[in-house]
Amino acid sequence: MFTVELEKVELGGRAPRAVLLFRDEGGAEAARITLYWHQGKLFAKYKGSREGAERLASILRAMGGEAAARQYGGSWYVVLTTNQVLAVRDPAWAGAVRQFLDKLRQAGAIDEARHKSLVGRLEEASAPTLAGVRFAVSIEKSGRLSAVHKPRSEARFAEAVERLRGYGLAEGLHFTAGRTPSGRFYIRLTRLGLLEVARRAGAGDPEAARFIKQLRQKAGELGVADAVPPPASRRLPLAVNTGGAAAVVKKLAAEIDAGRLRITAEYESAGAPGALAITFRWEKTTGGYAARAEVRVSDPTKAAILKALVGDYPATRGKAKLTMRHLERLREFEGIAQVVDSWLATKNQ
């Protein structure tokens, strides 16, 4: 992985320019290339030795760009057009190019409309991309990171699903896919999906490593400490504020029965034992299947316990509507993760 620094910025003259300096993980200089703004176009150029050109081209390709070392006369070059500069997917590159564009705008070298257009294309290209599928990153109400792809047509939806499957991710386990109530297609990476991609990144998969780097960059911009969720780490007993008598969840058990996942929480409130059952099933949707559960929450104690276990949830006529994100929260408890994973795997059987 490389960092990219903007230096030697020159905004005067007919061709404003700046040098992009690449540093390796140890902080040593690895390569450099010069950015230019000339006649309304953005491009980058390196001129030097064959070794330097080939090293630079290799770095840019590793960052998700298209680059090649070519010889003209007695020198070697790497040249990127506007489209190629904006298409490099690495967030460190995108950040440095964005700085240059901002300085051009401040100096009056480009107008606001052109600046906005170029920055928009740069941000789109540097969005976390996995198997050719771009994901928009946001923060959910719970404070957790969300990575969602929103294709605009059924054909693009089907293509994105096949790309992720071809990469080895399992629908229902690593990602969910379908349509929102308003009819828009979506593909969402699950918590398990993020963990799987992080595992592959750690094993040396360059596609996964680039995605995790992009995701962490976006997470940092949104104020999230780490984009990759930790392993199952929630433990019992769990104290719950019910608004009345205190309750304590003492045990969680999970089992698969007739194709459904049943999770039972045993608790004690006001000295009396109680139990809350949550049953997930695979429900047919427009785009495929999704994990769903309904839980009666007319009892305020059970409603408070359910919220403590899964986070906020919508409720209609005394029934809580739970989805995959709520199941992911339950899976964070030690002791039931393996059973949850086994049930999620049944989606593809």
Coordinates of C-alpha atoms in Angstrom, one line a residue:
M1 CA 0.0 0.0 0.0
F2 CA 1.2 3.5 -0.8
T3 CA 0.4 7.0 0.4
V4 CA 0.3 9.9 -2.1
E5 CA 1.4 13.4 -1.3
L6 CA 0.8 16.6 -3.3
E7 CA 3.9 18.8 -3.6
K8 CA 5.6 21.4 -5.8
V9 CA 2.3 23.1 -6.7
E10 CA 2.6 25.7 -9.4
L11 CA -0.7 27.5 -10.2
G12 CA 0.6 30.2 -12.5
G13 CA 1.3 30.1 -16.2
R14 CA -0.5 28.4 -19.0
A15 CA -0.2 24.9 -17.5
P16 CA -0.7 24.8 -13.7
R17 CA 1.0 21.7 -12.3
A18 CA 1.8 19.7 -9.1
V19 CA 3.9 16.6 -8.3
L20 CA 2.3 13.5 -6.8
L21 CA 4.8 11.7 -4.6
F22 CA 4.2 8.0 -3.8
R23 CA 5.6 6.6 -0.5
D24 CA 5.7 3.0 0.5
E25 CA 4.7 1.7 3.9
G26 CA 8.1 2.5 5.3
G27 CA 7.8 6.2 4.2
A28 CA 10.4 5.9 1.4
E29 CA 9.8 7.5 -2.0
A30 CA 8.6 4.9 -4.5
A31 CA 7.7 7.0 -7.5
R32 CA 6.4 10.3 -8.6
I33 CA 4.3 11.7 -11.5
T34 CA 3.3 15.3 -12.5
L35 CA -0.3 16.5 -12.8
Y36 CA -1.1 19.2 -15.4
W37 CA -4.1 21.3 -16.1
H38 CA -3.8 22.5 -19.7
Q39 CA -6.5 23.7 -22.2
G40 CA -9.3 22.6 -20.0
K41 CA -8.0 19.1 -19.5
L42 CA -6.4 17.2 -16.6
F43 CA -3.5 14.8 -17.3
A44 CA -0.5 13.3 -15.7
K45 CA 2.9 12.5 -17.1
Y46 CA 6.2 10.9 -16.1
K47 CA 9.4 11.1 -18.1
G48 CA 12.5 9.2 -17.1
S49 CA 14.1 5.8 -17.0
R50 CA 12.5 2.5 -18.0
E51 CA 12.8 1.2 -14.5
G52 CA 11.1 4.2 -13.0
A53 CA 8.3 4.1 -15.7
E54 CA 7.6 0.4 -15.2
R55 CA 7.6 0.8 -11.4
L56 CA 5.2 3.7 -11.6
A57 CA 2.9 1.9 -14.0
S58 CA 2.8 -1.1 -11.7
I59 CA 1.9 1.0 -8.7
L60 CA -0.9 2.7 -10.7
R61 CA -2.3 -0.6 -11.8
A62 CA -2.2 -1.9 -8.2
M63 CA -4.3 1.2 -7.3
G64 CA -6.9 0.2 -9.8
G65 CA -5.9 2.4 -12.7
E66 CA -4.9 1.8 -16.2
A67 CA -1.2 2.7 -17.0
A68 CA 1.6 1.5 -19.2
A69 CA 5.3 2.3 -19.6
R70 CA 6.1 3.3 -23.2
Q71 CA 9.3 4.5 -24.9
Y72 CA 9.5 7.5 -27.1
G73 CA 12.9 8.5 -28.5
G74 CA 15.4 7.9 -25.7
S75 CA 13.1 8.3 -22.8
W76 CA 10.4 6.3 -21.1
Y77 CA 6.9 7.7 -20.3
V78 CA 3.8 7.0 -18.4
V79 CA 0.9 9.3 -19.5
L80 CA -2.6 9.4 -18.2
T81 CA -5.5 11.3 -19.9
T82 CA -8.2 13.1 -17.9
N83 CA -10.4 9.9 -17.9
Q84 CA -7.5 7.8 -16.7
V85 CA -6.6 10.2 -14.0
L86 CA -10.1 10.3 -12.6
A87 CA -10.6 6.5 -12.9
V88 CA -7.8 5.4 -10.5
R89 CA -9.7 3.8 -7.7
D90 CA -7.3 4.3 -4.8
P91 CA -8.5 6.8 -2.1
A92 CA -5.0 8.1 -1.5
W93 CA -4.6 9.0 -5.2
A94 CA -8.1 10.5 -5.3
G95 CA -7.4 12.6 -2.2
A96 CA -4.2 14.1 -3.7
V97 CA -5.9 14.8 -7.1
R98 CA -8.8 16.4 -5.2
Q99 CA -6.4 18.7 -3.4
F100 CA -5.0 19.8 -6.8
L101 CA -8.4 20.4 -8.2
D102 CA -9.4 22.4 -5.1
K103 CA -6.3 24.6 -5.5
L104 CA -7.1 25.2 -9.2
R105 CA -10.5 26.3 -8.2
Q106 CA -9.2 28.6 -5.5
A107 CA -6.8 30.1 -8.0
G108 CA -9.5 30.6 -10.6
A109 CA -7.9 28.3 -13.1
I110 CA -11.2 26.3 -13.5
D111 CA -14.8 27.4 -12.9
E112 CA -17.1 26.0 -10.3
A113 CA -19.2 23.8 -12.7
R114 CA -16.1 22.1 -14.1
H115 CA -14.6 21.6 -10.7
K116 CA -17.8 20.0 -9.4
S117 CA -18.0 17.7 -12.4
L118 CA -14.4 16.5 -12.1
V119 CA -14.6 16.0 -8.3
G120 CA -17.9 14.0 -8.8
R121 CA -16.2 11.7 -11.2
L122 CA -13.2 11.3 -9.0
E123 CA -15.4 10.4 -6.0
E124 CA -17.4 7.9 -8.0
A125 CA -14.3 6.2 -9.2
S126 CA -12.7 6.0 -5.7
A127 CA -15.9 4.6 -4.1
P128 CA -15.2 1.2 -2.5
T129 CA -15.4 -1.3 -5.4
L130 CA -15.5 -5.1 -5.1
A131 CA -15.6 -7.4 -8.2
G132 CA -16.5 -4.4 -10.3
V133 CA -19.4 -3.4 -8.1
R134 CA -19.3 0.1 -6.5
F135 CA -20.7 0.5 -3.0
A136 CA -22.0 3.8 -1.5
V137 CA -20.9 4.1 2.2
S138 CA -23.0 5.7 4.9
I139 CA -23.7 5.5 8.6
E140 CA -26.8 3.8 9.9
K141 CA -28.9 5.2 12.8
S142 CA -27.2 2.5 15.0
G143 CA -23.8 4.1 14.2
R144 CA -22.7 1.1 12.1
L145 CA -21.2 1.4 8.7
S146 CA -23.4 0.4 5.7
A147 CA -22.1 -0.5 2.2
V148 CA -24.8 -0.6 -0.4
H149 CA -24.9 -0.8 -4.2
K150 CA -28.0 0.7 -5.9
P151 CA -28.3 -0.4 -9.5
R152 CA -30.7 1.6 -11.6
S153 CA -32.0 -1.3 -13.7
E154 CA -32.9 -5.0 -13.3
A155 CA -30.2 -5.9 -15.8
R156 CA -27.5 -4.1 -13.8
F157 CA -28.9 -5.6 -10.6
A158 CA -28.6 -9.1 -12.0
E159 CA -25.1 -8.4 -13.4
A160 CA -23.8 -7.1 -10.0
V161 CA -25.2 -10.1 -8.1
E162 CA -23.4 -12.4 -10.6
R163 CA -20.2 -10.5 -10.2
L164 CA -20.3 -10.9 -6.4
R165 CA -21.2 -14.6 -6.7
G166 CA -18.4 -15.1 -9.2
Y167 CA -16.0 -13.5 -6.6
G168 CA -17.1 -16.2 -4.2
L169 CA -19.5 -14.3 -2.0
A170 CA -22.8 -16.1 -1.0
E171 CA -26.1 -14.3 -1.3
G172 CA -27.9 -14.2 2.0
L173 CA -24.7 -14.9 3.9
H174 CA -22.2 -12.3 2.6
F175 CA -24.7 -9.9 0.9
T176 CA -28.4 -9.4 0.6
A177 CA -30.1 -8.3 -2.6
G178 CA -33.6 -7.3 -3.5
R179 CA -35.9 -4.3 -3.8
T180 CA -36.9 -1.6 -1.3
P181 CA -40.6 -1.0 -0.6
S182 CA -40.4 1.8 -3.1
G183 CA -39.2 -0.6 -5.8
R184 CA -35.5 0.4 -6.0
F185 CA -32.9 -2.4 -6.4
Y186 CA -30.2 -2.8 -3.7
I187 CA -27.3 -5.0 -2.8
R188 CA -26.0 -4.7 0.7
L189 CA -22.8 -6.2 2.1
T190 CA -23.6 -7.9 5.4
R191 CA -21.4 -7.9 8.5
L192 CA -20.3 -11.4 7.6
G193 CA -19.5 -10.2 4.1
L194 CA -17.2 -7.4 5.4
L195 CA -15.5 -10.0 7.6
E196 CA -15.0 -12.3 4.7
V197 CA -13.5 -9.6 2.5
A198 CA -11.3 -8.5 5.3
R199 CA -10.1 -12.1 5.8
R200 CA -9.3 -12.3 2.1
A201 CA -7.4 -9.0 2.3
G202 CA -5.3 -10.4 5.1
A203 CA -4.6 -13.5 3.0
G204 CA -3.1 -11.3 0.2
D205 CA -6.1 -10.9 -2.2
P206 CA -5.3 -7.5 -3.9
E207 CA -9.0 -7.0 -4.9
A208 CA -10.1 -7.4 -1.2
A209 CA -7.1 -5.3 0.1
R210 CA -8.0 -2.4 -2.2
F211 CA -11.7 -2.6 -1.2
I212 CA -10.9 -2.6 2.5
K213 CA -8.5 0.3 2.1
Q214 CA -11.2 2.3 0.2
L215 CA -13.8 1.4 2.8
R216 CA -11.6 2.5 5.7
Q217 CA -10.9 5.8 3.9
K218 CA -14.6 6.4 3.6
A219 CA -15.2 5.3 7.1
G220 CA -12.6 7.8 8.4
E221 CA -14.3 10.6 6.4
L222 CA -17.6 9.7 8.1
G223 CA -16.0 9.6 11.6
V224 CA -16.1 5.8 12.0
A225 CA -12.9 4.4 13.7
D226 CA -12.8 1.2 11.8
A227 CA -14.8 -0.1 8.8
V228 CA -14.3 -3.7 9.6
P229 CA -16.5 -5.1 12.3
P230 CA -15.0 -7.1 15.1
P231 CA -15.7 -10.8 15.6
A232 CA -18.5 -12.0 17.9
S233 CA -17.8 -10.1 21.1
R234 CA -21.0 -9.4 23.0
R235 CA -21.4 -11.3 26.2
L236 CA -24.1 -12.2 28.7
P237 CA -25.4 -11.4 31.2
L238 CA -27.0 -8.3 29.6
A239 CA -28.7 -5.8 31.9
V240 CA -31.7 -4.1 30.3
N241 CA -33.4 -0.9 31.4
T242 CA -37.1 -1.6 30.8
G243 CA -38.4 1.7 32.3
G244 CA -39.7 -0.3 35.2
A245 CA -38.3 -3.3 36.9
A246 CA -34.7 -4.1 35.7
A247 CA -34.3 -7.1 33.5
V248 CA -31.2 -9.3 32.9
V249 CA -30.8 -11.5 29.8
K250 CA -29.0 -14.6 31.1
K251 CA -28.9 -17.0 28.2
L252 CA -29.2 -17.1 24.4
A253 CA -29.8 -20.3 22.5
A254 CA -30.1 -20.9 18.7
E255 CA -31.4 -23.8 16.7
I256 CA -32.4 -24.6 13.2
D257 CA -35.9 -26.2 12.9
A258 CA -37.8 -26.9 9.7
G259 CA -35.7 -24.5 7.7
R260 CA -36.1 -21.7 10.2
L261 CA -33.7 -20.1 12.7
R262 CA -35.1 -19.9 16.3
I263 CA -33.2 -17.8 18.8
T264 CA -34.4 -17.9 22.4
A265 CA -33.4 -15.3 25.0
E266 CA -34.0 -16.4 28.7
Y267 CA -34.2 -13.5 31.1
E268 CA -35.2 -12.6 34.6
S269 CA -37.3 -9.5 35.6
A270 CA -38.5 -8.6 39.0
G271 CA -37.3 -12.0 40.2
A272 CA -39.4 -13.9 37.7
P273 CA -38.0 -15.9 34.8
G274 CA -39.1 -15.2 31.2
A275 CA -38.3 -16.1 27.6
L276 CA -38.4 -14.2 24.3
A277 CA -38.4 -16.2 21.1
I278 CA -37.2 -14.8 17.7
T279 CA -37.8 -16.9 14.6
F280 CA -36.1 -16.0 11.3
R281 CA -37.3 -17.4 8.0
W282 CA -36.3 -16.9 4.3
E283 CA -38.9 -14.7 2.7
K284 CA -39.4 -14.4 -1.1
T285 CA -38.8 -10.8 -2.3
T286 CA -38.8 -9.2 -5.8
G287 CA -35.1 -9.6 -6.1
G288 CA -34.6 -13.0 -4.4
Y289 CA -34.9 -14.0 -0.7
A290 CA -34.3 -12.1 2.5
A291 CA -34.1 -13.0 6.2
R292 CA -37.2 -11.8 8.1
A293 CA -38.7 -12.2 11.5
E294 CA -41.7 -10.9 13.4
V295 CA -41.8 -10.7 17.2
R296 CA -44.7 -9.6 19.4
V297 CA -43.7 -6.7 21.5
S298 CA -46.9 -5.7 23.2
D299 CA -45.2 -6.6 26.5
P300 CA -43.0 -3.5 27.4
T301 CA -40.4 -5.7 29.1
K302 CA -39.9 -7.9 26.0
A303 CA -39.9 -4.8 23.8
A304 CA -37.0 -3.3 25.8
I305 CA -35.1 -6.6 25.8
L306 CA -35.5 -7.0 22.1
K307 CA -34.2 -3.5 21.5
A308 CA -31.2 -4.3 23.7
L309 CA -30.5 -7.4 21.7
V310 CA -31.0 -6.1 18.1
G311 CA -31.1 -2.3 18.2
D312 CA -33.9 -0.1 17.0
Y313 CA -36.6 -1.8 15.0
P314 CA -39.9 -0.8 13.3
A315 CA -43.1 -2.2 14.8
T316 CA -46.6 -2.5 13.4
R317 CA -49.7 -3.5 15.4
G318 CA -47.5 -4.8 18.3
K319 CA -45.2 -6.8 16.0
A320 CA -41.5 -5.9 15.5
K321 CA -40.2 -6.3 12.0
L322 CA -36.7 -7.7 12.0
T323 CA -34.3 -8.0 9.0
M324 CA -30.7 -9.1 8.3
R325 CA -29.2 -6.2 10.1
H326 CA -31.0 -7.2 13.3
L327 CA -29.8 -10.8 12.9
E328 CA -26.3 -9.5 12.5
R329 CA -26.5 -7.8 15.8
L330 CA -27.7 -11.1 17.4
R331 CA -24.8 -12.9 15.8
E332 CA -22.4 -10.7 17.8
F333 CA -23.2 -12.7 20.9
E334 CA -20.7 -15.4 21.7
G335 CA -22.2 -18.9 21.6
I336 CA -24.8 -18.6 18.8
A337 CA -22.7 -17.3 15.9
Q338 CA -21.9 -20.8 14.5
V339 CA -25.6 -21.7 14.4
V340 CA -26.5 -18.4 12.8
D341 CA -23.9 -19.0 10.1
S342 CA -25.1 -22.5 9.4
W343 CA -28.7 -21.2 8.9
L344 CA -27.5 -18.3 6.7
A345 CA -25.7 -20.9 4.5
T346 CA -29.0 -22.6 3.9
K347 CA -30.0 -19.7 1.6
N348 CA -27.8 -21.2 -1.1
Q349 CA -28.8 -24.9 -0.7

